[in-house]
Amino acid sequence: MFYTAAIRGFGLSDCLIRQEGIEEFIANPLSKKGGIQYNIEFVGAEQKKTMRRCNSHVLETRQSMKNTKRRAFTLIELLIVVAIIGILAAIAVPNFLNAQTRAKLARVQGDFKALGAAIELYILDWSAAPWDVPCPSGDHGWAACFSRATTPVAFINQIPADVFQALDVKDNLSPGHFVGSQLSYDYTTIYFNGGVNTPNQMWQFLFGRSLWRIASAGPDQALINVTARQWLAPPYEPSNGLISPGDIQYSQQSFLNK
């Protein structure tokens, strides 16, 4: 006859004994000084030998579990980890923001070169720079001012947006601009600043005899595009600080000198 007996003790894994010809099986797990004692009566030497092996396995398993210490993090350890993460974040975040600003500055210079090339191609065809006033949309300094470089002849495929201008720029951040979206770089020509033969002093000081000038709001995100006579905004200078007041200026003279 075939019997299956399960011996369980103190949460240990089951020890299954499968033997044929067992007449009688009695299992009573008792605690004795950290060990497990079983009172078992078997018929036959083989069954007793099997039970001893099982008892030895149970004792070894219990001893192994006693030697294994389960330990969780304390509150102090968690606070130390949080403090370390905070210190690393305080070091990494400013560096990340500075790298992001430098990437935007590089993007602005690339856009300036592309727009400058388009304006110069327009000048070759029309013997004059695209007029900034009045813009086709009536919004001075907006992307619409560059539309003459895209229509009807595409001197540039797409007018880039100023990465330093917010999509919903406020009046107090950008004097002279209308509130709206898709702001491109500010565009001004010498025709609006005294004429080709009589440029105003500020224009001549900043841009020489350039016919046109492009400006970005810069890292301070405040575009000052009031171009009446000497009210031109001061240029952005990285030596004053990566994020400092001033607009990034780019003129025909800058384009031709590079």
Coordinates of N, CA and C in Angstrom, one line a residue, residues 10 29 36 48 50 70 84 101-102 105 114 123-125 130 140-141 152 169 175 185 197 216 235 241 243 252:
F10 N 7.3 24.6 12.5 CA 7.8 26.0 12.7 C 7.9 26.8 11.4
P29 N 5.5 17.2 16.0 CA 6.7 18.2 16.1 C 6.6 18.9 17.5
I36 N 14.0 20.5 16.7 CA 12.7 19.9 16.4 C 12.8 18.4 16.7
K48 N 12.6 4.0 9.2 CA 13.3 4.8 10.2 C 14.5 5.6 9.6
T50 N 14.7 6.7 6.6 CA 14.2 7.8 5.8 C 13.8 8.9 6.7
R70 N 17.3 39.4 8.5 CA 16.6 40.3 7.7 C 16.6 41.7 8.4
I84 N 21.8 63.1 0.1 CA 22.8 62.9 -0.9 C 22.2 63.2 -2.3
T101 N 21.0 76.5 -22.0 CA 21.2 77.9 -22.5 C 22.2 78.0 -23.6
R102 N 23.3 77.3 -23.4 CA 24.4 77.3 -24.4 C 23.9 76.7 -25.8
L105 N 21.8 79.2 -27.5 CA 22.7 80.3 -28.1 C 23.3 79.8 -29.4
A114 N 21.2 81.4 -41.4 CA 20.3 81.0 -42.4 C 19.4 82.1 -42.8
I123 N 18.4 90.5 -51.5 CA 19.0 91.7 -51.9 C 19.6 91.6 -53.3
L124 N 20.1 90.4 -53.7 CA 20.7 90.2 -55.0 C 19.6 90.3 -56.1
D125 N 18.4 89.9 -55.7 CA 17.3 89.9 -56.7 C 16.6 91.2 -56.8
P130 N 14.5 93.2 -47.6 CA 13.1 93.1 -47.3 C 12.7 94.2 -46.3
H140 N 5.0 94.5 -36.6 CA 6.5 94.7 -36.7 C 7.3 93.7 -35.9
G141 N 8.3 93.1 -36.5 CA 9.2 92.2 -35.8 C 8.7 90.8 -35.7
P152 N 7.0 85.4 -53.0 CA 6.6 84.2 -53.8 C 7.8 83.3 -54.1
V169 N 4.3 85.8 -25.3 CA 5.1 86.8 -24.8 C 4.2 88.0 -24.3
P175 N 8.6 95.3 -25.2 CA 8.0 96.6 -25.7 C 8.0 96.7 -27.2
Y185 N 12.6 86.0 -34.9 CA 13.6 87.0 -34.5 C 13.2 88.4 -35.0
N197 N 21.3 106.9 -46.5 CA 22.3 107.9 -46.6 C 22.5 108.6 -45.2
S216 N 17.6 88.6 -31.3 CA 17.0 87.6 -30.5 C 16.8 88.2 -29.1
P235 N 23.5 95.3 -26.6 CA 23.7 93.9 -27.1 C 24.0 92.9 -25.9
G241 N 27.8 87.4 -17.9 CA 27.0 86.3 -17.3 C 26.2 85.5 -18.4
I243 N 23.4 84.2 -18.3 CA 22.0 84.8 -18.3 C 22.1 86.2 -17.8
Q252 N 24.0 92.7 -41.1 CA 24.6 92.4 -42.4 C 26.1 92.5 -42.3

